[in-house]
Amino acid sequence: MIKGGVAILDFGSQYNQLIARRIREMGVYCELIPGNAPVSRILEMSPGAIILSGGPSSVYAEDSPQPDPAVLDLELPILGICYGMQLLALHGGGRVQGGFDREYGPARLFYPEASLLFDGIEDGLQAWMSHGDRVVQMPPGYSAAAHTDSLPIAAMADPVRLRFAVQFHPEVNHTVFGDRLLRNFVFSIGGLKPEWNMSTFRSRAIQHIRERLSHGGRVILGLSGGVDSSVVAALLHEAVPDRFTPIFVDNGLLRKGERESVEETFRDHFGMPLITIDGAEEFLGELAGVTDPEMKRKIIGRVFIELFEKAAGRIDGVTHLAQGTLYPDVIESISFKGPSATIKSHHNVGGLPERMNLELLEPLRELFKDEVRELGRELGLPEAMVSRHPFPGPGLAVRILGDVNREDLHILRQADRIYMDYLHESGIYDEIWQAFAVLLPVRTVGVMGDQRTYDRVIALRAVTSTDGMTADWYRMDLEHLAKISSRIVNRVKGVSRIVYDVSSKPPGTIEWE
Ligand code: XMP
């Protein structure tokens, strides 16, 4: 466990991951901890400051999440945000009241006097409000630190006990001074230092892996060539080079040149004892004639586990399985709101460690995606691998609508490569969170030369996003679209029409299946 930094008690606000992002961006470690966790859990990380997050409940509601009262007595600076402010008021002996109109949107903030929290922030700047209840009477020791035209206590402070609270959301961009406010809290009030960076993380993670394997044993990893598993591989290779075996399953559903690039990077460049499993026959055989997307995912997940287990069984002394789990997955699974409903079953290898009776190593559990990319650069992975768009486990099978066969894979691979090459060439690849081509199961009439054609349709998808949970379609320049379209139609036999997907998520998902 990483020590120090800020403990963010999570009371369920949709903005909580943003608070964590903001603080990490300042170079300070932080963790989201369920809001009702016992004080002992919070002390485990030895935080230097605590934030009580916002949340959708009313503090008086019977089932509202409440902090362990001992947390509020800790001699650490505390910042309450929205619901967190109301908790501080309630538990300190003040009064919170509902029944006002819900206030959602921008408000201008004014300060009656100078305060540590608002240091360097001008009067009249915009803050973002989202609340129904409000504090109507402050607890003893507090004074009002900010007000708006309609809200007399928009922030309150007890500078002696270092308790601060704001009704608005400093973590969202619409609060124009939010970053400065959080910096004031973390650095000036909390006295923390910007010591969190990927170089120190790297050495700590390596030390941790060595400790976990100090009694011997061997680690295996399912390497996919994506950013997360690649970074885990590079870390393990540095930590325990003689006791680490990466296994790469070529499921026959990969993009053009992908297998070669994985083998070149990990086997040739890093010198890892990479095992490649040639699984195309098995996967394509089992997928033949299957058109239902969930069925495809289930089959791919099952065959992957079978082949992976078989390969692992041939390696002596395996004790640990490494996985590239990231922090957003961890937050999702510990949140008291519970994991969100399954829309697509993404986790292809769920259950594998238990089945194989292996200990799990998840060295990236504390990191956000952009931190993983930074760590990858730090570990010397090629930039093209580190800045790659995400690629789904079931690969091209969920980008060929309808049944999956070798001919269609060949068409899609060529079209996708032309599309990706163009995005790189034109310098827009990094503006896009994820882009890919989809092969549709329809034929349309066209004319090439003097010949009538009856060929396939390729849909191009490009989205912007921060985490894949929501996404907007990328506003691609029409000239770019024109060039990509004519290149694909001219070079890929069997394709005569190109369309561009202009759906956001929701209501669409990123992948078409
Ligand atoms: P959707 O399509 O659900 O995708 O909006 C969100 C992100 O997840 C990826 N994705 C998958 N990843 N196995 C994976 O490992 C899957 O079955 C799967 N389905 C979608 C998708 O590429 C996007 O980045």
XYZ file of C-alpha atoms and ligand atoms in Angstrom:
537
model
C 0.000 0.000 0.000
C 1.145 3.512 -0.862
C 1.407 5.852 2.133
C 0.686 9.559 2.456
C -1.314 11.924 0.290
C -5.003 12.703 0.439
C -7.799 10.332 1.482
C -10.987 11.144 -0.427
C -14.026 9.749 1.338
C -16.439 8.770 -1.397
C -20.096 9.558 -0.723
C -21.215 8.758 -4.244
C -20.969 11.951 -6.302
C -20.576 11.458 -10.041
C -17.600 13.868 -9.868
C -15.485 11.868 -7.397
C -13.030 10.433 -9.877
C -12.431 14.007 -11.015
C -11.357 15.052 -7.507
C -8.827 12.214 -7.548
C -7.607 13.185 -11.045
C -7.118 16.833 -10.038
C -5.059 15.915 -7.004
C -2.920 13.376 -8.854
C -2.273 16.017 -11.533
C -0.794 18.212 -8.787
C 1.724 15.457 -8.100
C 0.050 14.306 -4.868
C -1.070 10.736 -4.248
C -4.705 10.227 -3.308
C -7.165 7.393 -2.907
C -10.929 7.154 -3.013
C -12.145 5.259 0.050
C -15.809 4.335 0.670
C -17.303 7.173 2.721
C -18.503 4.919 5.530
C -15.177 3.060 5.950
C -13.866 2.718 9.532
C -11.218 5.200 10.615
C -8.653 2.360 10.726
C -8.993 1.944 6.935
C -8.264 5.622 6.396
C -5.287 5.596 8.743
C -3.795 2.647 6.842
C -2.741 5.068 4.128
C -1.436 7.666 6.635
C -3.033 10.583 4.787
C -1.874 14.158 5.255
C -5.360 15.548 4.538
C -8.922 14.335 4.046
C -11.626 15.324 1.572
C -15.278 14.450 2.164
C -16.825 14.190 -1.274
C -20.191 15.188 -2.597
C -23.020 12.718 -2.925
C -26.615 12.408 -4.027
C -28.165 11.868 -0.565
C -29.585 14.237 1.991
C -27.609 14.044 5.271
C -30.817 13.537 7.244
C -32.060 10.641 5.093
C -32.213 7.359 6.992
C -29.969 5.433 4.634
C -27.568 8.311 3.896
C -23.897 7.266 4.026
C -22.193 8.601 7.148
C -18.501 8.760 8.014
C -17.074 6.996 11.042
C -17.372 9.850 13.639
C -13.729 9.234 14.616
C -12.677 10.460 11.169
C -14.053 13.910 11.928
C -11.987 14.048 15.141
C -8.676 13.302 13.435
C -6.096 16.035 13.752
C -5.823 16.397 10.004
C -7.087 19.158 7.697
C -10.504 18.274 6.259
C -12.242 19.755 3.216
C -15.943 18.975 2.768
C -17.405 19.341 -0.711
C -21.202 19.718 -1.154
C -22.622 16.700 0.755
C -19.257 16.664 2.582
C -19.908 20.252 3.737
C -23.314 19.245 5.041
C -21.774 16.311 6.932
C -19.285 18.661 8.617
C -22.116 21.009 9.539
C -24.359 18.264 10.894
C -21.698 16.430 12.898
C -20.214 19.678 14.261
C -23.564 20.769 15.700
C -24.853 23.032 12.904
C -28.032 22.733 10.862
C -28.715 21.674 7.288
C -32.022 22.353 5.600
C -33.798 21.024 2.528
C -36.877 22.388 0.808
C -35.044 25.018 -1.253
C -35.115 24.958 -5.042
C -32.414 22.707 -6.358
C -29.501 24.894 -7.449
C -27.698 23.500 -10.476
C -25.271 25.527 -12.555
C -22.931 28.515 -12.293
C -22.934 31.055 -9.454
C -20.620 33.979 -8.696
C -18.740 33.724 -5.421
C -17.813 36.547 -3.012
C -15.666 36.467 0.120
C -16.342 38.526 3.238
C -12.681 38.369 4.314
C -9.347 36.824 3.349
C -8.997 33.094 4.045
C -6.427 30.373 3.521
C -8.755 28.382 1.271
C -9.571 31.262 -1.085
C -6.100 32.784 -1.057
C -5.274 34.323 -4.448
C -8.836 33.885 -5.765
C -10.637 37.028 -6.939
C -14.130 38.051 -5.914
C -16.943 37.351 -8.365
C -15.551 34.310 -10.203
C -17.777 31.481 -11.338
C -18.280 28.313 -9.271
C -20.410 25.289 -10.172
C -23.322 24.416 -7.907
C -25.288 21.188 -7.753
C -27.287 20.815 -4.535
C -30.737 20.742 -2.982
C -29.984 21.001 0.763
C -27.858 23.780 2.249
C -26.195 24.704 5.542
C -28.389 27.241 7.375
C -26.519 27.314 10.689
C -22.784 26.781 11.031
C -21.325 24.704 13.859
C -19.418 26.504 16.643
C -15.938 27.605 15.541
C -16.866 28.141 11.889
C -17.442 31.369 9.999
C -18.796 31.952 6.495
C -15.916 32.032 4.022
C -17.936 32.710 0.865
C -21.453 33.585 -0.286
C -23.341 33.956 -3.542
C -26.314 36.187 -4.347
C -28.709 33.481 -3.257
C -26.660 31.386 -0.823
C -25.412 33.073 2.369
C -23.149 30.177 3.419
C -21.524 28.945 0.179
C -18.326 28.046 2.090
C -17.372 27.892 5.756
C -14.101 27.587 7.618
C -12.756 26.798 11.056
C -9.126 27.879 10.581
C -8.131 26.747 14.085
C -9.094 23.102 13.572
C -8.347 23.310 9.828
C -11.881 22.394 8.810
C -13.069 23.850 5.479
C -16.185 23.277 3.441
C -17.614 24.426 0.124
C -21.124 23.975 -1.221
C -19.934 24.105 -4.854
C -17.742 21.653 -6.809
C -14.110 22.818 -7.137
C -13.212 19.652 -9.090
C -15.212 20.492 -12.234
C -13.840 22.784 -14.929
C -16.830 25.120 -14.667
C -15.483 26.239 -11.275
C -12.873 28.440 -12.860
C -10.703 28.778 -9.742
C -11.213 25.148 -8.623
C -7.651 24.122 -9.237
C -6.295 27.006 -7.193
C -8.663 26.203 -4.331
C -7.643 22.543 -4.251
C -3.987 23.563 -4.390
C -4.519 25.931 -1.464
C -6.042 23.057 0.499
C -3.507 20.396 -0.427
C -0.289 22.441 -0.305
C -0.821 25.513 1.922
C -3.269 24.010 4.393
C -2.361 20.314 4.168
C 1.387 20.945 3.861
C 1.732 18.122 1.333
C 4.544 17.984 -1.218
C 4.226 17.179 -4.937
C 6.118 13.893 -4.657
C 3.875 11.576 -6.678
C 5.362 10.803 -10.063
C 5.891 7.762 -12.223
C 9.577 7.563 -11.564
C 9.097 7.019 -7.818
C 6.107 4.791 -8.522
C 8.266 2.633 -10.744
C 10.837 1.919 -8.041
C 8.170 1.331 -5.394
C 6.238 -1.043 -7.657
C 9.357 -3.009 -8.466
C 10.263 -3.326 -4.820
C 6.712 -4.453 -4.059
C 6.774 -7.136 -6.770
C 10.100 -8.442 -5.461
C 8.672 -8.644 -1.948
C 5.619 -10.552 -3.166
C 7.927 -13.052 -4.850
C 10.566 -13.138 -2.139
C 9.747 -16.781 -1.319
C 10.376 -17.925 -4.872
C 7.780 -18.687 -7.506
C 7.078 -17.507 -11.020
C 4.675 -14.966 -12.523
C 2.736 -15.338 -15.735
C 0.820 -12.639 -17.590
C -1.618 -12.641 -20.485
C 0.029 -10.087 -22.746
C -2.316 -8.569 -25.322
C -0.143 -5.840 -26.798
C -2.445 -3.180 -25.324
C -1.049 -0.447 -23.087
C -1.971 -1.948 -19.712
C -0.614 -5.470 -20.104
C 2.455 -4.127 -21.923
C 3.296 -1.853 -19.004
C 2.782 -4.704 -16.521
C 5.131 -6.850 -18.621
C 7.829 -4.171 -18.648
C 7.536 -3.750 -14.859
C 7.721 -7.489 -14.167
C 10.628 -7.898 -16.521
C 12.537 -5.247 -14.615
C 11.536 -6.613 -11.183
C 11.991 -10.380 -11.636
C 13.415 -10.999 -15.135
C 14.244 -14.664 -14.564
C 10.925 -15.525 -13.023
C 8.482 -13.901 -15.400
C 6.843 -15.483 -18.449
C 4.482 -13.446 -20.618
C 1.960 -15.419 -22.674
C 0.531 -13.917 -25.828
C -2.568 -15.546 -27.304
C -2.928 -14.878 -31.012
C -6.677 -15.407 -31.346
C -6.744 -14.769 -35.074
C -8.818 -11.656 -34.398
C -5.948 -9.188 -34.178
C -5.192 -6.257 -36.422
C -2.691 -6.350 -39.237
C 0.906 -6.708 -38.025
C -0.104 -6.849 -34.373
C 1.415 -10.209 -33.530
C 4.687 -9.272 -35.214
C 4.895 -5.991 -33.348
C 4.259 -7.670 -29.961
C 6.886 -10.329 -30.665
C 9.373 -7.771 -31.875
C 8.946 -5.498 -28.864
C 8.845 -8.048 -26.078
C 10.899 -10.929 -27.394
C 13.476 -9.156 -29.537
C 13.770 -5.736 -27.939
C 13.262 -6.561 -24.250
C 14.472 -10.159 -24.495
C 11.525 -11.633 -22.592
C 10.850 -15.377 -22.857
C 7.552 -14.671 -24.610
C 5.299 -17.629 -25.338
C 3.005 -17.110 -28.328
C -0.010 -19.365 -28.622
C -1.309 -19.734 -32.122
C -5.024 -19.976 -31.406
C -6.573 -18.765 -34.670
C -7.852 -22.227 -35.648
C -9.582 -22.809 -32.322
C -11.120 -19.351 -32.038
C -12.340 -19.135 -35.634
C -13.593 -22.717 -35.516
C -15.697 -22.046 -32.419
C -16.943 -18.729 -33.784
C -18.083 -20.115 -37.125
C -21.706 -19.200 -37.812
C -22.109 -17.291 -34.516
C -23.679 -13.846 -34.971
C -24.844 -12.863 -31.493
C -22.371 -10.353 -29.919
C -22.642 -11.671 -26.359
C -22.250 -15.228 -27.598
C -19.091 -14.196 -29.480
C -17.664 -12.634 -26.305
C -18.489 -15.695 -24.200
C -16.890 -18.070 -26.707
C -13.766 -15.932 -27.014
C -13.484 -15.678 -23.220
C -13.850 -19.434 -22.786
C -11.380 -20.425 -25.521
C -8.887 -17.864 -24.209
C -9.012 -19.384 -20.733
C -8.663 -22.910 -22.098
C -5.612 -22.083 -24.210
C -4.033 -19.890 -21.559
C -4.444 -22.543 -18.878
C -2.961 -25.175 -21.140
C 0.100 -23.047 -21.904
C 0.525 -22.070 -18.249
C 0.348 -25.742 -17.262
C 3.506 -26.388 -19.239
C 5.507 -23.806 -17.274
C 7.121 -25.037 -14.063
C 6.584 -23.469 -10.663
C 3.959 -20.835 -11.538
C 2.618 -19.165 -8.385
C 1.350 -15.754 -9.494
C -0.838 -14.347 -12.254
C -0.354 -10.671 -13.113
C -3.149 -8.505 -14.485
C -3.366 -4.952 -15.769
C -6.262 -3.839 -13.554
C -6.455 -0.029 -13.377
C -7.734 2.314 -10.689
C -11.086 3.107 -12.345
C -11.890 -0.658 -12.288
C -10.982 -0.765 -8.600
C -13.112 2.282 -7.803
C -16.011 0.751 -9.685
C -15.808 -2.446 -7.671
C -15.423 -0.868 -4.194
C -17.959 1.922 -4.634
C -20.944 1.379 -2.372
C -23.163 2.165 -5.354
C -22.053 -1.223 -6.666
C -20.648 -2.070 -10.077
C -22.736 -0.634 -12.886
C -25.100 -2.932 -14.751
C -23.479 -5.167 -17.312
C -24.043 -3.796 -20.795
C -21.338 -5.920 -22.384
C -19.327 -8.591 -20.582
C -15.881 -7.020 -20.913
C -13.847 -8.993 -18.478
C -12.666 -11.850 -20.590
C -10.470 -13.484 -17.976
C -12.584 -13.009 -14.844
C -12.229 -15.979 -12.493
C -8.915 -17.129 -13.912
C -6.743 -16.728 -10.767
C -9.189 -18.729 -8.603
C -9.499 -21.486 -11.205
C -5.769 -21.793 -11.543
C -5.153 -21.354 -7.836
C -2.685 -18.533 -8.383
C -1.997 -15.390 -6.408
C -2.976 -12.227 -8.182
C -0.488 -9.418 -8.858
C -2.019 -6.128 -9.968
C 0.779 -3.573 -10.007
C -1.297 -0.872 -11.774
C -4.267 -0.934 -9.381
C -3.504 2.551 -8.116
C -3.114 4.207 -11.522
C -5.290 6.065 -13.968
C -4.854 5.400 -17.676
C -2.726 8.473 -18.401
C -0.460 7.594 -15.467
C -0.049 4.097 -16.930
C 1.008 5.676 -20.223
C 3.507 7.876 -18.382
C 4.877 4.825 -16.561
C 5.187 2.994 -19.883
C 7.363 5.820 -21.231
C 9.404 5.742 -18.042
C 9.977 1.992 -18.581
C 11.142 2.526 -22.149
C 8.166 1.129 -24.072
C 7.934 2.459 -27.643
C 5.771 5.583 -27.929
C 3.526 3.912 -30.507
C 2.653 1.232 -27.963
C 2.184 3.635 -25.068
C -0.102 6.075 -26.883
C -2.183 3.408 -28.595
C -5.944 3.565 -28.620
C -7.672 0.881 -26.546
C -8.517 -2.363 -28.349
C -11.157 -4.779 -27.049
C -10.248 -8.281 -25.888
C -12.568 -9.954 -28.450
C -10.733 -8.009 -31.142
C -12.073 -7.763 -34.660
C -14.827 -10.282 -33.854
C -16.926 -7.439 -32.432
C -16.109 -5.224 -35.416
C -17.320 -7.696 -38.019
C -21.067 -7.590 -37.617
C -22.533 -10.987 -38.202
C -20.474 -14.140 -38.431
C -16.685 -13.980 -38.378
C -14.655 -15.597 -41.162
C -11.196 -15.286 -42.677
C -12.317 -13.387 -45.794
C -14.048 -10.706 -43.771
C -11.111 -10.489 -41.378
C -8.856 -9.884 -44.370
C -11.081 -7.053 -45.659
C -11.403 -5.400 -42.252
C -7.664 -5.653 -41.503
C -6.762 -3.823 -44.696
C -9.367 -1.095 -44.205
C -8.431 -0.591 -40.545
C -4.730 -0.310 -41.382
C -5.387 2.346 -44.050
C -7.547 4.275 -41.586
C -4.961 4.097 -38.761
C -2.071 4.985 -41.061
C -3.959 8.033 -42.242
C -4.711 9.193 -38.681
C -1.009 8.920 -37.814
C 0.150 10.601 -41.019
C -2.210 13.534 -40.636
C -1.265 14.022 -36.976
C -4.784 13.594 -35.562
C -4.373 10.123 -33.991
C -3.639 11.587 -30.546
C -6.677 13.883 -30.631
C -8.876 10.800 -30.743
C -9.491 8.477 -27.808
C -10.315 5.499 -29.997
C -10.784 4.996 -33.737
C -11.439 1.885 -35.802
C -13.194 0.470 -38.846
C -16.263 -1.780 -38.720
C -17.332 -4.193 -41.461
C -21.087 -4.200 -42.004
C -22.995 -7.334 -43.010
C -24.702 -5.739 -46.004
C -23.897 -5.291 -49.679
C -24.706 -2.182 -51.657
C -24.720 -1.392 -55.343
C -21.899 0.685 -56.770
C -20.131 1.411 -60.010
C -16.396 1.087 -60.631
C -15.072 1.792 -64.108
C -17.994 0.722 -66.232
C -18.839 -2.222 -64.020
C -21.722 -2.559 -61.647
C -20.485 -3.696 -58.217
C -22.322 -5.234 -55.291
C -19.904 -4.888 -52.420
C -19.500 -4.334 -48.700
C -19.728 -1.224 -46.495
C -17.099 -0.067 -44.010
C -18.143 2.208 -41.154
C -15.492 4.458 -39.638
C -15.722 5.238 -35.921
C -13.700 7.843 -34.013
C -14.580 9.065 -30.524
C -13.269 11.411 -27.882
C -13.537 10.324 -24.260
C -11.644 10.328 -20.978
C -12.463 6.865 -19.710
C -14.607 5.094 -22.302
C -17.654 5.325 -20.007
C -19.097 8.174 -22.053
C -17.884 9.344 -25.448
C -18.611 11.854 -28.169
C -18.047 11.310 -31.874
C -14.932 13.029 -33.141
C -15.656 15.973 -35.441
C -13.396 14.813 -38.231
C -12.467 17.309 -40.918
C -14.362 16.500 -44.137
C -11.168 16.593 -46.196
C -9.720 13.854 -43.992
C -12.861 11.775 -44.404
C -12.763 12.217 -48.172
C -9.148 10.984 -48.348
C -9.668 8.011 -46.052
C -12.794 7.008 -47.945
C -11.186 7.070 -51.363
C -8.060 5.255 -50.151
C -10.084 2.410 -48.678
C -12.389 2.029 -51.664
C -9.481 2.171 -54.098
C -7.266 -0.264 -52.244
C -9.536 -2.776 -50.541
C -11.169 -5.213 -52.879
C -14.764 -5.956 -51.938
C -15.546 -2.565 -50.382
C -17.389 0.115 -52.322
C -18.940 2.380 -49.706
C -17.746 4.167 -46.555
C -19.880 5.755 -43.824
C -18.859 7.768 -40.745
C -20.513 7.065 -37.395
C -21.927 10.230 -35.751
C -23.322 8.646 -32.562
C -22.229 9.506 -29.048
C -22.219 7.199 -26.017
C -24.838 7.091 -24.642
C -27.028 6.175 -26.446
C -24.602 4.281 -28.700
C -21.681 2.326 -27.283
C -18.163 2.781 -28.649
C -17.949 -0.626 -30.303
C -20.796 -1.598 -32.606
C -21.281 -4.945 -30.882
P -18.258 0.080 -25.318
O -18.424 -0.550 -26.646
O -18.851 -0.731 -24.195
O -16.700 0.100 -25.066
O -18.717 1.505 -25.280
C -16.044 0.815 -24.042
C -14.571 0.471 -24.137
O -14.382 -0.917 -23.844
C -13.831 -1.611 -24.956
N -14.519 -2.900 -25.059
C -14.017 -4.055 -24.619
N -12.838 -4.350 -24.031
N -13.451 -6.627 -23.926
C -12.555 -5.651 -23.710
O -11.472 -5.938 -23.215
C -14.664 -6.425 -24.500
O -15.464 -7.331 -24.678
C -14.950 -5.058 -24.865
N -16.035 -4.455 -25.450
C -15.740 -3.143 -25.561
C -14.094 -0.717 -26.145
O -13.138 -0.949 -27.168
C -13.992 0.657 -25.534
O -12.639 1.049 -25.374
